[in-house]
GROMACS .gro file of C-alpha atoms in nm:
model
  394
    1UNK     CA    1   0.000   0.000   0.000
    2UNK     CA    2   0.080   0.378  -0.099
    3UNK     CA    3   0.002   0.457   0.278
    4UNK     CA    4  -0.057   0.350   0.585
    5UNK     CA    5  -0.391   0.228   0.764
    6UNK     CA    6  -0.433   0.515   0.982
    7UNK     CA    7  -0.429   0.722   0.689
    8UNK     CA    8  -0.716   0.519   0.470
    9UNK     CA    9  -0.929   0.511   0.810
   10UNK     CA   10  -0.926   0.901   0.810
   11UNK     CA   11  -1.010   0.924   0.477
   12UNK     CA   12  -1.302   0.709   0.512
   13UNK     CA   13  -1.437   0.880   0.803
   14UNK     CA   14  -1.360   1.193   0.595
   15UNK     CA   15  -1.580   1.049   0.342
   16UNK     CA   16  -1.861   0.924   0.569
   17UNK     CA   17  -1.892   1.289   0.729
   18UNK     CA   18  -1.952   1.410   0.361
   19UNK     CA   19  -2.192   1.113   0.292
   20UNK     CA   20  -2.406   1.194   0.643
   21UNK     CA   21  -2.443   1.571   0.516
   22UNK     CA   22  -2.537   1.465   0.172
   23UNK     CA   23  -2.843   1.212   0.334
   24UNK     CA   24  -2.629   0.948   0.144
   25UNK     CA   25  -2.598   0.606   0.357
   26UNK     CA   26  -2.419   0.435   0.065
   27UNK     CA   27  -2.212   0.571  -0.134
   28UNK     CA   28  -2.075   0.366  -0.495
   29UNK     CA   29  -1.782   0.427  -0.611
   30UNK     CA   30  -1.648   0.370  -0.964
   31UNK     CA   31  -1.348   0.651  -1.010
   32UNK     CA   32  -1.045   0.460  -0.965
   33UNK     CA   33  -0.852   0.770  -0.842
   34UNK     CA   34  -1.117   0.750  -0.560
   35UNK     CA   35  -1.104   0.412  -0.567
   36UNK     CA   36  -0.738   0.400  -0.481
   37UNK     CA   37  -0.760   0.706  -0.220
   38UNK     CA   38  -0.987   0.538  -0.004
   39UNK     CA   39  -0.866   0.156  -0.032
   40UNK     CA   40  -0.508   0.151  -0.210
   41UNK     CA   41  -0.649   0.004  -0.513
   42UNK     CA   42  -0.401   0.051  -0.800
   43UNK     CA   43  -0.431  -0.173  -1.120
   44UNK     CA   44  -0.519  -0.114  -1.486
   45UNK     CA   45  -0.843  -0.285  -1.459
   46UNK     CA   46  -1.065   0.027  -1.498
   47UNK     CA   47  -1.198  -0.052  -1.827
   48UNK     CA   48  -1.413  -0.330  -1.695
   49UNK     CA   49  -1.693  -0.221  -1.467
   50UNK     CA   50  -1.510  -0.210  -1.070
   51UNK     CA   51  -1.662  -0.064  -0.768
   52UNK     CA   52  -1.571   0.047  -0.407
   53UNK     CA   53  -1.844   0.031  -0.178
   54UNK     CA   54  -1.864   0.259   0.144
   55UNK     CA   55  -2.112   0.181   0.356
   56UNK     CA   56  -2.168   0.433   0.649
   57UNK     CA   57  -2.256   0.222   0.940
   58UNK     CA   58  -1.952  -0.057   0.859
   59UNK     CA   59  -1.594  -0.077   0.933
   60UNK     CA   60  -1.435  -0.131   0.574
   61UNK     CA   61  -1.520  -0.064   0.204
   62UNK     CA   62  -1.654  -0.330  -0.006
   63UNK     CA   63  -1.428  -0.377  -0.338
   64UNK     CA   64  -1.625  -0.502  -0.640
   65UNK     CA   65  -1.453  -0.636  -0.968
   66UNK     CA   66  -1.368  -0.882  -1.219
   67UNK     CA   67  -1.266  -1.217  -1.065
   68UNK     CA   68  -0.927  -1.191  -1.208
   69UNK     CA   69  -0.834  -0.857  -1.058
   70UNK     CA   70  -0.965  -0.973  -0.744
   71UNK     CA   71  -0.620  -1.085  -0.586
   72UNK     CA   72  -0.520  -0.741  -0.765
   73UNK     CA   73  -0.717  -0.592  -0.469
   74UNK     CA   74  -0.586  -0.870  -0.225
   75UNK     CA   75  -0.225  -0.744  -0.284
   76UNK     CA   76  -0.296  -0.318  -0.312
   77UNK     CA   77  -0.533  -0.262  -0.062
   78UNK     CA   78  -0.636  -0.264   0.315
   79UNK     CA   79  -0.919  -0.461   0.291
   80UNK     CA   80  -1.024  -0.760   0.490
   81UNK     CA   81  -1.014  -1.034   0.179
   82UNK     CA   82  -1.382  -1.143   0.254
   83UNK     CA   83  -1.450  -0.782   0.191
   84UNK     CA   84  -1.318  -0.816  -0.192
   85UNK     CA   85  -1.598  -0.936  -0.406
   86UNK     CA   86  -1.531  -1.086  -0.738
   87UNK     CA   87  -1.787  -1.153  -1.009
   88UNK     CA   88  -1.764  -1.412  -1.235
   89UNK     CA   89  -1.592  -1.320  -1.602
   90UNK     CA   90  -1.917  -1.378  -1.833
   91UNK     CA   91  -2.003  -1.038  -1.692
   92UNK     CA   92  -1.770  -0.901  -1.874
   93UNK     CA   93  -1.860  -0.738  -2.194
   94UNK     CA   94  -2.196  -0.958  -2.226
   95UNK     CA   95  -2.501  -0.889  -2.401
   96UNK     CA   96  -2.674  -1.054  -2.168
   97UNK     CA   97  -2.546  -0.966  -1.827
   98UNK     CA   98  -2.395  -0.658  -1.662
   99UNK     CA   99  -2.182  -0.596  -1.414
  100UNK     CA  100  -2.421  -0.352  -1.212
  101UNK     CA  101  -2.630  -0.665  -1.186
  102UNK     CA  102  -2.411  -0.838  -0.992
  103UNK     CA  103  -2.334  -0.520  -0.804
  104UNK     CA  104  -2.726  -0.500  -0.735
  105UNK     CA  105  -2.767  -0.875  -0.633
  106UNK     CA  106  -2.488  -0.788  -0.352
  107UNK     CA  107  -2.645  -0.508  -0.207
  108UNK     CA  108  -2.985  -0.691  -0.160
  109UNK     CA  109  -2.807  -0.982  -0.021
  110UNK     CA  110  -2.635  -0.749   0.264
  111UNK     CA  111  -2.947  -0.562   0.354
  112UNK     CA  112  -2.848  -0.234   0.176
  113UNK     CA  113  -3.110  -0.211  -0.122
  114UNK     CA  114  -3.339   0.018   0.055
  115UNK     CA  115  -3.145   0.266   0.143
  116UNK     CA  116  -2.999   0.666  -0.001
  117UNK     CA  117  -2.710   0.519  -0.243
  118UNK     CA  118  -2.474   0.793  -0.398
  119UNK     CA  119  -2.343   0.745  -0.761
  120UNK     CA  120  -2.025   0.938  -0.903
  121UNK     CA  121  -2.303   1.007  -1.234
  122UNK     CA  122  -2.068   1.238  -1.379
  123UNK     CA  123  -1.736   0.996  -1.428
  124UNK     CA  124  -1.568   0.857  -1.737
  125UNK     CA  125  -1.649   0.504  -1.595
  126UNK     CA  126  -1.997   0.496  -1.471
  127UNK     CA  127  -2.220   0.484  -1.794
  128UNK     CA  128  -2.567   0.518  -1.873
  129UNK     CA  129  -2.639   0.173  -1.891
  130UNK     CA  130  -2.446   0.147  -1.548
  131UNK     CA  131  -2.753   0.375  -1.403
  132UNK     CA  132  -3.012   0.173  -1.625
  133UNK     CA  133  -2.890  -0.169  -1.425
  134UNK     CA  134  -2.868  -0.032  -1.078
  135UNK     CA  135  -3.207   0.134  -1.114
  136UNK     CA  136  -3.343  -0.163  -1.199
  137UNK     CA  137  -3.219  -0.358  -0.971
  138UNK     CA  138  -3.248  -0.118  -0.658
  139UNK     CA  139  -3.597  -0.033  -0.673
  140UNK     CA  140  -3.643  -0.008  -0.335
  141UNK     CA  141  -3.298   0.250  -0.311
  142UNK     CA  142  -3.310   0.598  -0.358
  143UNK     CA  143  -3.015   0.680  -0.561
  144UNK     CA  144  -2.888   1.039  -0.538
  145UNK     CA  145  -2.592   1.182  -0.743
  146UNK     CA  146  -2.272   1.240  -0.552
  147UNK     CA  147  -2.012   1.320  -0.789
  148UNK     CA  148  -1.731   1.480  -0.679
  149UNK     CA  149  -1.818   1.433  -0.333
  150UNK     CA  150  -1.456   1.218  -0.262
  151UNK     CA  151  -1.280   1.431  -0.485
  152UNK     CA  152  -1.375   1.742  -0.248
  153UNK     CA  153  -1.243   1.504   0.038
  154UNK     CA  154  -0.923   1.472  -0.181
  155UNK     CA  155  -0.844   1.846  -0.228
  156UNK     CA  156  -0.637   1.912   0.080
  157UNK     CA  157  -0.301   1.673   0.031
  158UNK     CA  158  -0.158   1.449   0.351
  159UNK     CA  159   0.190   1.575   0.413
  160UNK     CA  160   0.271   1.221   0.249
  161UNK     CA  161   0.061   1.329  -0.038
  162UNK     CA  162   0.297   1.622  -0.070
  163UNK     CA  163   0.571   1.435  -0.027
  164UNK     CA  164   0.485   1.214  -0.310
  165UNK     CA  165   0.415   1.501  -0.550
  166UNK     CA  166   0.732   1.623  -0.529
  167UNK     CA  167   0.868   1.326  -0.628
  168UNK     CA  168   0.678   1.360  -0.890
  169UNK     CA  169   0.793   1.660  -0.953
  170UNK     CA  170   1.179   1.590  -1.021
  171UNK     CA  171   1.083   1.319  -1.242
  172UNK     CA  172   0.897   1.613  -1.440
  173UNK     CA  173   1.218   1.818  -1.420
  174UNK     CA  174   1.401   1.541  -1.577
  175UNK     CA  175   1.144   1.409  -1.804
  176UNK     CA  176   1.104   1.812  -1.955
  177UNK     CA  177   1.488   1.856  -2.006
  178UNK     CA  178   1.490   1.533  -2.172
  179UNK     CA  179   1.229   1.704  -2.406
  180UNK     CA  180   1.431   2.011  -2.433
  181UNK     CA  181   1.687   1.868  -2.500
  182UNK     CA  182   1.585   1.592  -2.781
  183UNK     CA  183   1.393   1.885  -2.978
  184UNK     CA  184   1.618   1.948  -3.284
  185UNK     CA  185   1.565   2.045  -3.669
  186UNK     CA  186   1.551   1.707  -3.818
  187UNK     CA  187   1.442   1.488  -3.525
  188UNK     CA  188   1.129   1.299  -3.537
  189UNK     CA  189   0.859   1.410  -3.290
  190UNK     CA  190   0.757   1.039  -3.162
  191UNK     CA  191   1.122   0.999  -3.119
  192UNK     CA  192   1.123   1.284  -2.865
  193UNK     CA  193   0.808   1.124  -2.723
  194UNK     CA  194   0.983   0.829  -2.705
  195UNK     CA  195   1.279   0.978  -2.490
  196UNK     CA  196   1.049   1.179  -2.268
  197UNK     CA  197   0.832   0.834  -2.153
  198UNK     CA  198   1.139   0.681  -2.064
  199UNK     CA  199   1.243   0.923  -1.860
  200UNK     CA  200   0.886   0.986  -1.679
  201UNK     CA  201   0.874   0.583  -1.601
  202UNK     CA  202   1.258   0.535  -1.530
  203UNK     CA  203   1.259   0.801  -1.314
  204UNK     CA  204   1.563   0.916  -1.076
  205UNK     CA  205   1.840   0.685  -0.884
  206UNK     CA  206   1.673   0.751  -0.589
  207UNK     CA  207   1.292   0.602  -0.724
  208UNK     CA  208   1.114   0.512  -1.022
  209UNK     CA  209   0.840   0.677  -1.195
  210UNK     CA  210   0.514   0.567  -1.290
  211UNK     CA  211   0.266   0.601  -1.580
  212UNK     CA  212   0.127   0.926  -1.622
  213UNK     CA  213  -0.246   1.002  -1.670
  214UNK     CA  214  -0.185   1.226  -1.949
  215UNK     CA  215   0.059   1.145  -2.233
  216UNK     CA  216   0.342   1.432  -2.345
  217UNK     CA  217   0.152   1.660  -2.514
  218UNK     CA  218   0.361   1.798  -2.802
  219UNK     CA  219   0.217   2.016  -3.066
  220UNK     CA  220   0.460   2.225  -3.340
  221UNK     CA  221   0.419   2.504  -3.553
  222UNK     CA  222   0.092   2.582  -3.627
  223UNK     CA  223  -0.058   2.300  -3.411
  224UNK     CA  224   0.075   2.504  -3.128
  225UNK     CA  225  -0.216   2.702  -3.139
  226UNK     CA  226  -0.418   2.371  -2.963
  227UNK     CA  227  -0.319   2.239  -2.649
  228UNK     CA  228  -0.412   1.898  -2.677
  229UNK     CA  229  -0.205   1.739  -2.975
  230UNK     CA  230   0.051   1.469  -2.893
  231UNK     CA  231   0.287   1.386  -3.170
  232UNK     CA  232   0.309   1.263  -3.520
  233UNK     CA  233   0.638   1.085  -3.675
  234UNK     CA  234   0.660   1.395  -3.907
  235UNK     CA  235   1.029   1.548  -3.820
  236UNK     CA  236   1.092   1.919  -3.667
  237UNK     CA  237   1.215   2.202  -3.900
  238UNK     CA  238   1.386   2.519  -3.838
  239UNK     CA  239   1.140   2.760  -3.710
  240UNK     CA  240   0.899   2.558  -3.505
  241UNK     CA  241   0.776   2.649  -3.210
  242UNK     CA  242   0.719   2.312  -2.974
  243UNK     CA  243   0.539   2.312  -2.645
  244UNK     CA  244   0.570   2.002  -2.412
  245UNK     CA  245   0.344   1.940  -2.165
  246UNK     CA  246   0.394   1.643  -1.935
  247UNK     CA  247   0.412   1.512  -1.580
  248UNK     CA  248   0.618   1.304  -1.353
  249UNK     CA  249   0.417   1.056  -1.166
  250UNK     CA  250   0.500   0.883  -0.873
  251UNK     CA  251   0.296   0.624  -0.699
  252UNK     CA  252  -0.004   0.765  -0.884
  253UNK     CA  253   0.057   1.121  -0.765
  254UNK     CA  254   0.149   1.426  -1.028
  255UNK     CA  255   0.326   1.686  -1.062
  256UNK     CA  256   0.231   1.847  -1.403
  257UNK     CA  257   0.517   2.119  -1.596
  258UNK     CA  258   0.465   2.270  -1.944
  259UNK     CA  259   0.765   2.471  -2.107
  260UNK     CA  260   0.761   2.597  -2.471
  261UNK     CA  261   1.067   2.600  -2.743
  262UNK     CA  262   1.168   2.743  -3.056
  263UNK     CA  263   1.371   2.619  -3.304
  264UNK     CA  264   1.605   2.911  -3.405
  265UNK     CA  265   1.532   3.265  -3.348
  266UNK     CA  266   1.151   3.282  -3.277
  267UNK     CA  267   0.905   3.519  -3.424
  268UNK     CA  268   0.897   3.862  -3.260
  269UNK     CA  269   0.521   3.782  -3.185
  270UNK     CA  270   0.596   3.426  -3.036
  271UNK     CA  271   0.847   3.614  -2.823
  272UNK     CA  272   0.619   3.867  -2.706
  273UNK     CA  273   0.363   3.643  -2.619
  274UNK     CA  274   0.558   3.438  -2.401
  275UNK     CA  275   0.654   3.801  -2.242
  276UNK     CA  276   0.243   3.814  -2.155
  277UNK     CA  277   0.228   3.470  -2.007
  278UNK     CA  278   0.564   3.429  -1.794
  279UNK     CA  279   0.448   3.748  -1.696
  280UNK     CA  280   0.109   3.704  -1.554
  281UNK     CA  281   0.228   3.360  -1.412
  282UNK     CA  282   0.467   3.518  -1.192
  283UNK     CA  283   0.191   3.770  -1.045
  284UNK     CA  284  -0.061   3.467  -0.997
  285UNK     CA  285   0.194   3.253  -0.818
  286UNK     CA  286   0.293   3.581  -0.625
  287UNK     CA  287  -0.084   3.658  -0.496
  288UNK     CA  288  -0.153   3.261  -0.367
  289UNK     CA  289  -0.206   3.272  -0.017
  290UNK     CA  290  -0.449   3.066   0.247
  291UNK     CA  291  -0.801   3.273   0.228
  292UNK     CA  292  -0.759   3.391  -0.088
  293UNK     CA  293  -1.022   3.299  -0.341
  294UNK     CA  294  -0.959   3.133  -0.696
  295UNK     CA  295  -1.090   3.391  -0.895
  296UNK     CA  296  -0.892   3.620  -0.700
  297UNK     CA  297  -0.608   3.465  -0.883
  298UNK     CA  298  -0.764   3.534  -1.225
  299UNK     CA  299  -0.840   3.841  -1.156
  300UNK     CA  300  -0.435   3.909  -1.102
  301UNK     CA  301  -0.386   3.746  -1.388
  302UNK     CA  302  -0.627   3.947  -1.621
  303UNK     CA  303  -0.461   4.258  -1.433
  304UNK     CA  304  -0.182   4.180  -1.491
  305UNK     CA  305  -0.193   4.122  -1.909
  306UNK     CA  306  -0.459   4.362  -2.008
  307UNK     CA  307  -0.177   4.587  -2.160
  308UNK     CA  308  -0.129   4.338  -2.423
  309UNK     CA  309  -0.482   4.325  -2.517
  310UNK     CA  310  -0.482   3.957  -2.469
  311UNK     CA  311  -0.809   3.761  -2.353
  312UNK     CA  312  -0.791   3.453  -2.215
  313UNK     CA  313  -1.127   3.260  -2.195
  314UNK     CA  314  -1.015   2.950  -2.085
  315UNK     CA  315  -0.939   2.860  -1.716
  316UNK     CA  316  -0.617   2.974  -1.541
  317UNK     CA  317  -0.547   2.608  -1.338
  318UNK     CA  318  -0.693   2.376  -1.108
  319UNK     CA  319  -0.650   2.109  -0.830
  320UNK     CA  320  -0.473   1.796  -0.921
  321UNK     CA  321  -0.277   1.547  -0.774
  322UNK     CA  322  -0.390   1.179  -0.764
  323UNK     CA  323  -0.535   1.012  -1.089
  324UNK     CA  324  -0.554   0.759  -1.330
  325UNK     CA  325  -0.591   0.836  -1.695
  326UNK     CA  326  -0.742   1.019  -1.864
  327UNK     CA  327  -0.675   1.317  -1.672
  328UNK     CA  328  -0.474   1.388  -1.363
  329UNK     CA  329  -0.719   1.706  -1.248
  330UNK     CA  330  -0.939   1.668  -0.959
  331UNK     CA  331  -1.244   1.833  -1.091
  332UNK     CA  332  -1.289   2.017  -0.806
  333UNK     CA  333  -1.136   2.383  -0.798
  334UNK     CA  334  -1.066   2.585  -1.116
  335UNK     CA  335  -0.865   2.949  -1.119
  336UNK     CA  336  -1.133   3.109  -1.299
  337UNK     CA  337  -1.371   3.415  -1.263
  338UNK     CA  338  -1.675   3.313  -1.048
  339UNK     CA  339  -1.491   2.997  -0.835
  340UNK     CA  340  -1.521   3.083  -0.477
  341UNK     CA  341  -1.320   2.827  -0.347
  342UNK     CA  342  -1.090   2.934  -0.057
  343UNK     CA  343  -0.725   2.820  -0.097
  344UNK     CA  344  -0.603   2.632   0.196
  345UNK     CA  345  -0.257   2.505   0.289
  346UNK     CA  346  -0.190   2.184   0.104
  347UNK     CA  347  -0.439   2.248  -0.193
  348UNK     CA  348  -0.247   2.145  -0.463
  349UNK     CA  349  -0.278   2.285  -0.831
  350UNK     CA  350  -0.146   2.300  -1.233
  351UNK     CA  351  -0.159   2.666  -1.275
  352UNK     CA  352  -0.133   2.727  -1.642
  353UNK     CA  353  -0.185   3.041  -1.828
  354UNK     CA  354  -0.169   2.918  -2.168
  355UNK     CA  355  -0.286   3.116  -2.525
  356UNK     CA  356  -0.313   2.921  -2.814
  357UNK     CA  357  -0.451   3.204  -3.064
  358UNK     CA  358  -0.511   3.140  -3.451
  359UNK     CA  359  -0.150   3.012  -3.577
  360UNK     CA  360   0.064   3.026  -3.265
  361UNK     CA  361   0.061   3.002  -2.896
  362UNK     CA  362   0.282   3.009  -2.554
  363UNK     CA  363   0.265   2.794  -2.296
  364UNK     CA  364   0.423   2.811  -1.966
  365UNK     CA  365   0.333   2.602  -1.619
  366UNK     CA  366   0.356   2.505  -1.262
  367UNK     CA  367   0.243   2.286  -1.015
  368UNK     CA  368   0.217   2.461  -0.657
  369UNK     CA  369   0.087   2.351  -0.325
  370UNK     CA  370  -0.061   2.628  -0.109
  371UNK     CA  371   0.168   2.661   0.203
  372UNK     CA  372   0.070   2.830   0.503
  373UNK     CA  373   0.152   3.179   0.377
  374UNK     CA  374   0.172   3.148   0.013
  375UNK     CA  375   0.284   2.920  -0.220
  376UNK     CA  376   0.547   2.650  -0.267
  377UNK     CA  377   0.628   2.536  -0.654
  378UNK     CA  378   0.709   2.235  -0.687
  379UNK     CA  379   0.903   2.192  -1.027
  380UNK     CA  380   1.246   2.358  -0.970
  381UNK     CA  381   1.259   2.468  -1.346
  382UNK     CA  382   1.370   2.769  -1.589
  383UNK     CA  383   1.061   2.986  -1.651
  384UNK     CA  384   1.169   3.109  -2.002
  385UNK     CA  385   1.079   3.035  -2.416
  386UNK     CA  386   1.356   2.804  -2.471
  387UNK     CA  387   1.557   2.901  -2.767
  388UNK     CA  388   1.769   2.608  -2.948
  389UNK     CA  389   1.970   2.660  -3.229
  390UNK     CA  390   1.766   2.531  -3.636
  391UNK     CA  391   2.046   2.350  -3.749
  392UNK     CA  392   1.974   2.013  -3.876
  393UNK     CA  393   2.128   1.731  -3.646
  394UNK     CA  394   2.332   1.468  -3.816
   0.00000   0.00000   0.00000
């Protein structure tokens, strides 16, 4: 396990406090990131139906899954092994059977099918047909929506947690200079890719890395104006503009960086623009402190660039830390006008102030933790456009 007991007892009772205000007396749970916070579940098993079962008025969680991830949970978790359930594998995939069936029969058979049950409705792995099942076979439950409501449990990090971010965080530093460093005139882009997933699994001397939840992100050129492009085997030319985005990972915790570099000389508008950004991420880190409010932050920010005339309509950042892919946010807390949400010592966040405009775009990043008067970064990082020279490499 990731942690010890202790620490998955507290964040059960965490959870059970949330439940009791929410009128929820059982809450499913099919997030694997929430999965793994409250038993130490960690296995690639997430695209099958799995569930984690809190109960309010018992001890432990139930786990749920396909029989041959069952000793999976034997091996990861805390759980008392008569508390890991396995159903059989003709569940899996069937036309004729579904997993929330099963899920359903179990409930009913430990008294529980008549009672408030909380689903995580808005969550890559809980589908529609999912809801269809476990209506049907929970008539007698009321089920209520609680999304989010671990995730909100997750937003203030253990010291542990913290430690493990930053961890995470000098694989990151080594994974981006890796990335920095492969980016030449001539070079293939998946062969940068290549270098910079080595690097985020191999980790340091001192520990290993694991997968991340997002892959590098690596657009070029004119692609730059996107964030969310990865790479292509097409090579690099003299010119480009390249922004990586990654993370380092480290027992399923991130630590997310994004740095952007040019190929030769860049354009007097790509250097501006990074001008803007480096700019207006330095205020924003500046102005995090315990009490202040997110859009407090993105208020500096807009502040802070409206010389330039640049708008920025897209969020600023937001909390992240534990995850499986596809995303390593929390979906809790964004840095945007109208969030209200108080920072606290040990929130963690990805603050990044990106533009992407019509054929171009800057991006810049770090991941901070909120300390007890301000802010601690966690990447230890340049905080420049990287410049490289556009000769072709032999």
């Amino acid at each position: 396990m990731s942690f010890g007991t202790s620490e998955y007892r507290t964040r059960i009772q965490k959870t059970k406090e949330r439940m009791a205000s929410e009128g929820i007396e059982v809450l499913l749970i099919t997030d694997p990131a929430n999965m793994n916070y409250l038993s130490g579940y960690d296995g690639w098993s997430f695209y099958v139906h799995q569930m984690l079962v809190i109960i309010i008025d018992e001890d432990q969680p139930i786990w749920i899954g396909r029989g041959q991830d069952a000793n999976g949970a034997k091996v990861t978790t805390w759980l008392y092994h008569e508390n890991i359930i396995p159903y059989p594998d003709d569940y899996v995939q069937s036309d004729t059977k579904h997993p929330m069936d099963f899920v359903a029969d179990i409930l009913k058979q430990i008294g529980q099918d008549k009672r408030s049950i909380g689903v995580e409705m808005e969550n890559y792995y809980f589908t529609a047909k999912c809801y269809e099942h476990l209506k049907k076979g929970l008539p007698n439950a009321k089920l209520k929506d609680a999304t989010l409501l671990v995730n909100w449990v997750r937003v203030i990090k253990s010291d542990e947690e913290i430690e493990y971010m930053k961890r995470a965080a000098r694989i990151a530093e080594k994974a981006m200079e890796t990335g920095i460093k492969s980016i030449e005139a001539g070079v293939r882009e998946c062969d940068v890719a290549a270098k910079i997933f080595y690097t985020q699994v191999s980790g340091t001397e001192k520990f290993g890395g694991d997968y991340p939840a997002i892959v590098p992100l690596l657009p070029s050129g004119e692609k730059t104006s996107t964030p969310h492009l990865t790479w292509t085997d097409e090579r690099y030319k003299a010119g480009d503009t390249v922004i990586l985005e990654l993370a380092g990972c480290y027992k399923r915790y991130h630590s997310p960086l994004a740095r952007t570099v040019n190929i030769g000389t860049p354009t007097d508008k790509v250097k501006a623009l990074s001008d803007v950004v480096i700019e207006g991420l330095n205020a924003c880190l500046d102005a995090v402190k315990p009490g202040v409010l997110c859009e407090e932050i993105e208020e500096v920010w807009r502040k802070t660039i409206e010389k330039s005339g640049i708008i920025k309509d897209s969020r600023l950042g937001y909390s992240m830390g534990l995850n499986y892919p596809p995303d390593w946010g929390e979906h809790t807390a964004s840095i945007r006008k109208g969030d209200k949400t108080i920072l606290e010592p040990n929130m963690t966040f990805h603050l990044i102030p990106g533009i992407w405009l019509d054929d171009y775009g800057f991006e810049a990043s770090e991941s901070f933790r909120v300390t007890e008067n301000g802010c601690e970064v966690f990447a230890k990082f340049p905080r420049q456009l990287f410049i490289k020279d556009g000769l072709l490499t032999n």
